[in-house]
Amino acid sequence: MAVEELTERDELREFLVQDRLANAYLLGNLDPSYFQFCRWYGSRDERGEIANLMLVYRGLSLPVVFTSGRGEDLPDFLKACYEVVPERFHFHVLETQMADLNSTFEVGQAEAMIRMGLERRHFEPGVRDERVERLGHRDTAQIMALYEHYPDNFFEPYQLETGLYFGIRDEEGDLVSIAGVHVVSEAHDIAVIGNLVTHSGRRGQGLATACTARLLEELFERVSLVALNVQVENAPAIRMYENFGFRANNRFYEGRWSKAAERAGA
């Protein structure tokens, strides 16, 4: 199968907008702020249109691989991409594509996730919690300290440059809850929120809800569609997001893979 590197953002956007929520990360990464970290690979159908797509995003300490497409000839496409994927990566793959990914890369365990979305017209802001403050680079040390307890986060300090990280401190001034973004693109009218963390000793106090509410207020001044990921089994988080108006769009899987681990298991 012929696989080519794709660089034309207009062509990529035309393909991705067919399901904006399922492709939320990929759409957001078309923004110049993120595009510099991206390598896009695709195969074409008989009409010359994109059939399958892989994004290798290197803007995080561990690269992330995303897949999208109609699923036709996906196993052949994945095999053809084997040489271009990093030695280690985190992956996001649609539920319908997981079996093909596993048969090609032997990824082993992966976590079932739900992609949820909320449109601006369905969001109703409430009373602002004055404890919530905007976070910046001066807060990096405390942010990193809180995220240390949650190693599956996707935080990098440069993300603070968006101005879209918010937190609440305890009585000693330490951060105990944070909400932020993975990607935001005004040009493509979409954002993905994430890196939402609350200290284990302060859960059940509405801190995550307060931080998320403030984040959404700010985001809907910039974009009209916000997406997020949540674990299938995380019922409290799903309820919180549904209370904001988020609704499920699709399921996908995420996990980690490395060539070294695959060789060791061979």
C-alpha positions as MATLAB code, in Angstrom:
seq = 'MAVEELTERDELREFLVQDRLANAYLLGNLDPSYFQFCRWYGSRDERGEIANLMLVYRGLSLPVVFTSGRGEDLPDFLKACYEVVPERFHFHVLETQMADLNSTFEVGQAEAMIRMGLERRHFEPGVRDERVERLGHRDTAQIMALYEHYPDNFFEPYQLETGLYFGIRDEEGDLVSIAGVHVVSEAHDIAVIGNLVTHSGRRGQGLATACTARLLEELFERVSLVALNVQVENAPAIRMYENFGFRANNRFYEGRWSKAAERAGA';
ca = [
       0.000    0.000    0.000;
       1.215    3.498   -0.863;
       1.493    5.808    2.146;
       2.416    9.449    1.690;
       3.207   12.298    4.028;
       0.481   14.931    3.879;
       1.163   18.625    4.405;
      -1.821   20.495    2.953;
      -3.915   21.710    5.861;
      -6.972   22.452    3.728;
      -7.077   18.863    2.490;
      -6.619   17.520    6.018;
      -9.350   19.781    7.363;
     -11.812   18.688    4.666;
     -11.257   15.098    5.702;
     -11.399   15.706    9.450;
     -14.560   17.836    9.601;
     -16.604   14.806    8.587;
     -16.706   14.048   12.326;
     -15.407   17.071   14.214;
     -15.722   15.513   17.659;
     -14.131   12.163   16.849;
     -11.301   14.089   15.157;
     -11.148   16.919   17.692;
      -7.454   16.528   18.524;
      -6.461   16.256   14.895;
      -8.459   19.329   13.921;
      -6.978   21.336   16.767;
      -3.489   20.268   15.748;
      -3.966   21.920   12.358;
      -3.478   25.206   14.204;
      -0.003   26.714   13.597;
       0.740   26.504   17.327;
       0.661   22.702   17.122;
       1.197   21.950   13.431;
       4.951   22.321   13.823;
       4.951   19.215   16.040;
       2.901   17.115   13.591;
       3.683   14.587   10.901;
       0.666   13.395    8.914;
       0.571   10.164    6.896;
      -2.256    8.993    4.680;
      -3.452    6.547    2.074;
      -5.857    7.387   -0.742;
      -8.828    5.661   -2.333;
      -9.393    5.159   -6.042;
     -10.673    8.741   -6.340;
      -7.478   10.126   -4.841;
      -9.175   11.174   -1.615;
      -7.808   10.445    1.854;
      -9.025    7.052    3.060;
      -6.912    6.497    6.189;
      -4.913    8.971    8.230;
      -2.269    8.802   10.937;
      -1.006   11.762   12.941;
       2.266   11.496   14.846;
       2.318   14.369   17.344;
       5.684   15.129   18.965;
       4.740   18.128   21.091;
       4.737   16.069   24.303;
       7.521   14.223   26.087;
       5.946   10.980   24.864;
       4.726   11.230   21.228;
       1.060   10.530   20.534;
      -0.276    8.619   17.534;
      -3.835    9.247   16.346;
      -5.657    7.356   13.616;
      -8.722    8.261   11.602;
     -10.418    6.993    8.494;
     -13.077    4.796    7.022;
     -11.316    1.601    8.027;
     -10.951    0.241    4.508;
      -7.598   -1.528    4.166;
      -6.662   -0.221    7.629;
      -4.441   -3.220    8.514;
      -2.375   -2.682    5.368;
      -2.185    1.046    6.101;
      -0.956    0.466    9.659;
       1.662   -2.024    8.501;
       2.888    0.491    5.918;
       3.219    3.112    8.689;
       5.269    0.866   10.973;
       8.585    2.433   10.006;
       7.412    6.026   10.563;
       5.978    5.627   14.072;
       8.238    6.539   17.032;
      10.041    3.935   19.109;
       7.578    4.668   21.916;
       4.214    6.369   21.740;
       0.861    6.915   23.377;
      -2.045    6.128   21.066;
      -5.645    7.261   20.568;
      -7.577    4.970   18.244;
     -11.281    4.704   17.442;
     -13.092    1.720   18.943;
     -13.784    0.334   15.468;
     -10.052    0.427   14.654;
      -8.661   -1.076   17.856;
      -8.600   -4.690   16.643;
      -6.627   -3.729   13.549;
      -4.167   -1.643   15.584;
      -3.642   -4.490   18.038;
      -3.076   -7.033   15.283;
      -0.398   -4.795   13.752;
       1.377   -3.343   16.796;
       0.450   -5.841   19.544;
      -0.429   -3.018   21.912;
      -1.708   -5.236   24.698;
      -3.830   -3.449   27.294;
      -5.685   -0.280   26.379;
      -8.219    1.814   28.261;
     -11.745    2.343   26.975;
     -12.634    6.030   26.738;
     -15.588    8.203   25.723;
     -15.249   11.323   23.597;
     -17.816   13.901   24.683;
     -18.694   17.254   23.158;
     -20.501   20.485   24.035;
     -21.587   23.296   21.739;
     -21.591   26.912   22.895;
     -25.352   27.241   22.377;
     -25.983   24.483   24.933;
     -23.714   25.902   27.624;
     -25.246   27.872   30.482;
     -22.644   29.598   32.673;
     -23.384   29.679   36.368;
     -22.194   31.835   39.230;
     -18.403   32.216   39.067;
     -16.464   30.699   41.968;
     -14.057   33.410   43.121;
     -11.570   30.844   44.396;
     -10.669   29.911   40.822;
      -7.621   31.717   39.458;
      -5.847   31.777   36.136;
      -2.539   29.915   36.200;
       0.668   30.880   34.430;
       4.333   30.009   34.197;
       4.924   31.269   37.751;
       2.793   28.315   38.892;
       4.659   25.662   36.903;
       6.406   24.096   39.914;
       3.163   23.651   41.849;
       1.336   22.367   38.783;
       4.026   19.788   38.137;
       3.994   18.777   41.797;
       0.249   18.040   41.659;
       0.498   16.206   38.334;
       3.283   13.991   39.714;
       0.570   12.019   41.491;
      -1.230   11.475   38.168;
       1.421   10.209   35.718;
      -1.091    9.707   32.890;
      -1.486   13.468   32.423;
      -0.584   15.148   29.133;
       0.735   18.393   30.559;
       3.706   20.346   29.213;
       4.575   23.835   30.574;
       4.217   25.484   27.145;
       0.469   24.778   27.335;
       0.202   27.542   29.936;
       0.820   30.044   27.149;
      -2.791   29.549   26.054;
      -3.915   31.347   29.228;
      -6.451   28.560   29.643;
      -5.343   26.814   32.807;
      -7.288   27.467   36.007;
      -6.863   26.249   39.553;
      -7.923   26.440   43.192;
      -5.544   26.573   46.164;
      -5.954   25.269   49.672;
      -5.553   27.279   52.850;
      -1.746   26.937   52.662;
      -1.651   28.242   49.098;
      -0.972   24.900   47.414;
      -2.820   23.982   44.239;
      -5.401   21.263   44.850;
      -7.413   21.349   41.622;
      -6.561   22.199   38.008;
      -8.404   22.305   34.679;
      -6.798   23.112   31.347;
      -6.641   22.370   27.642;
      -4.862   19.932   25.376;
      -5.450   21.921   22.194;
      -7.373   25.046   21.251;
      -7.779   26.466   17.749;
      -9.859   29.524   17.015;
      -9.142   29.089   13.298;
     -10.732   25.638   13.353;
     -13.305   26.572   16.015;
     -12.567   23.733   18.411;
     -10.857   22.974   21.713;
     -10.147   19.855   23.757;
     -10.046   20.254   27.517;
      -8.045   17.952   29.754;
      -5.381   17.629   32.409;
      -8.226   17.948   34.919;
      -6.871   16.891   38.295;
      -8.032   17.293   41.888;
      -5.945   16.227   44.883;
      -7.256   12.917   46.214;
      -7.858   14.439   49.645;
     -10.022   17.240   48.266;
     -12.377   15.385   45.970;
     -16.129   15.608   46.349;
     -15.994   19.329   47.199;
     -16.934   20.726   43.792;
     -13.428   21.984   43.025;
     -13.182   20.281   39.622;
     -16.624   21.584   38.703;
     -15.626   25.153   39.611;
     -12.372   25.022   37.625;
     -14.066   23.425   34.619;
     -16.887   25.992   34.648;
     -14.410   28.869   34.535;
     -12.435   27.156   31.767;
     -15.554   26.646   29.660;
     -16.614   30.268   30.114;
     -13.296   31.411   28.682;
     -13.233   28.836   25.897;
     -16.671   29.675   24.588;
     -15.498   33.227   24.050;
     -13.037   31.784   21.498;
     -14.613   28.642   19.983;
     -18.069   27.126   19.566;
     -17.234   23.446   20.162;
     -15.400   21.840   23.106;
     -14.470   18.175   23.377;
     -13.062   16.040   26.181;
     -12.116   12.454   27.013;
     -13.324   10.488   30.004;
     -12.827    6.906   31.114;
     -15.838    4.697   30.441;
     -15.903    3.594   34.082;
     -15.505    7.074   35.615;
     -19.171    7.625   36.431;
     -18.681   10.698   38.706;
     -16.732   12.556   36.000;
     -19.275   11.608   33.327;
     -22.084   12.974   35.517;
     -20.204   16.233   36.049;
     -19.665   16.690   32.326;
     -23.279   15.797   31.537;
     -24.397   18.463   34.028;
     -22.512   21.001   31.904;
     -24.333   19.692   28.824;
     -21.639   17.422   27.363;
     -22.923   14.435   25.414;
     -21.132   11.269   24.280;
     -20.040   11.166   20.642;
     -17.944    8.017   20.251;
     -15.778    5.502   22.068;
     -12.077    5.028   21.560;
      -9.096    3.390   23.201;
      -5.862    4.836   24.479;
      -2.697    3.198   25.695;
       1.054    2.983   25.220;
       3.288    0.965   22.932;
       7.001    0.601   22.317;
       9.043   -1.254   19.734;
      11.351   -2.453   22.499;
       8.453   -4.043   24.408;
       7.169   -5.672   21.248;
      10.596   -7.124   20.472;
      10.917   -8.400   24.046;
       7.571  -10.121   23.765;
       8.328  -11.670   20.398;
];
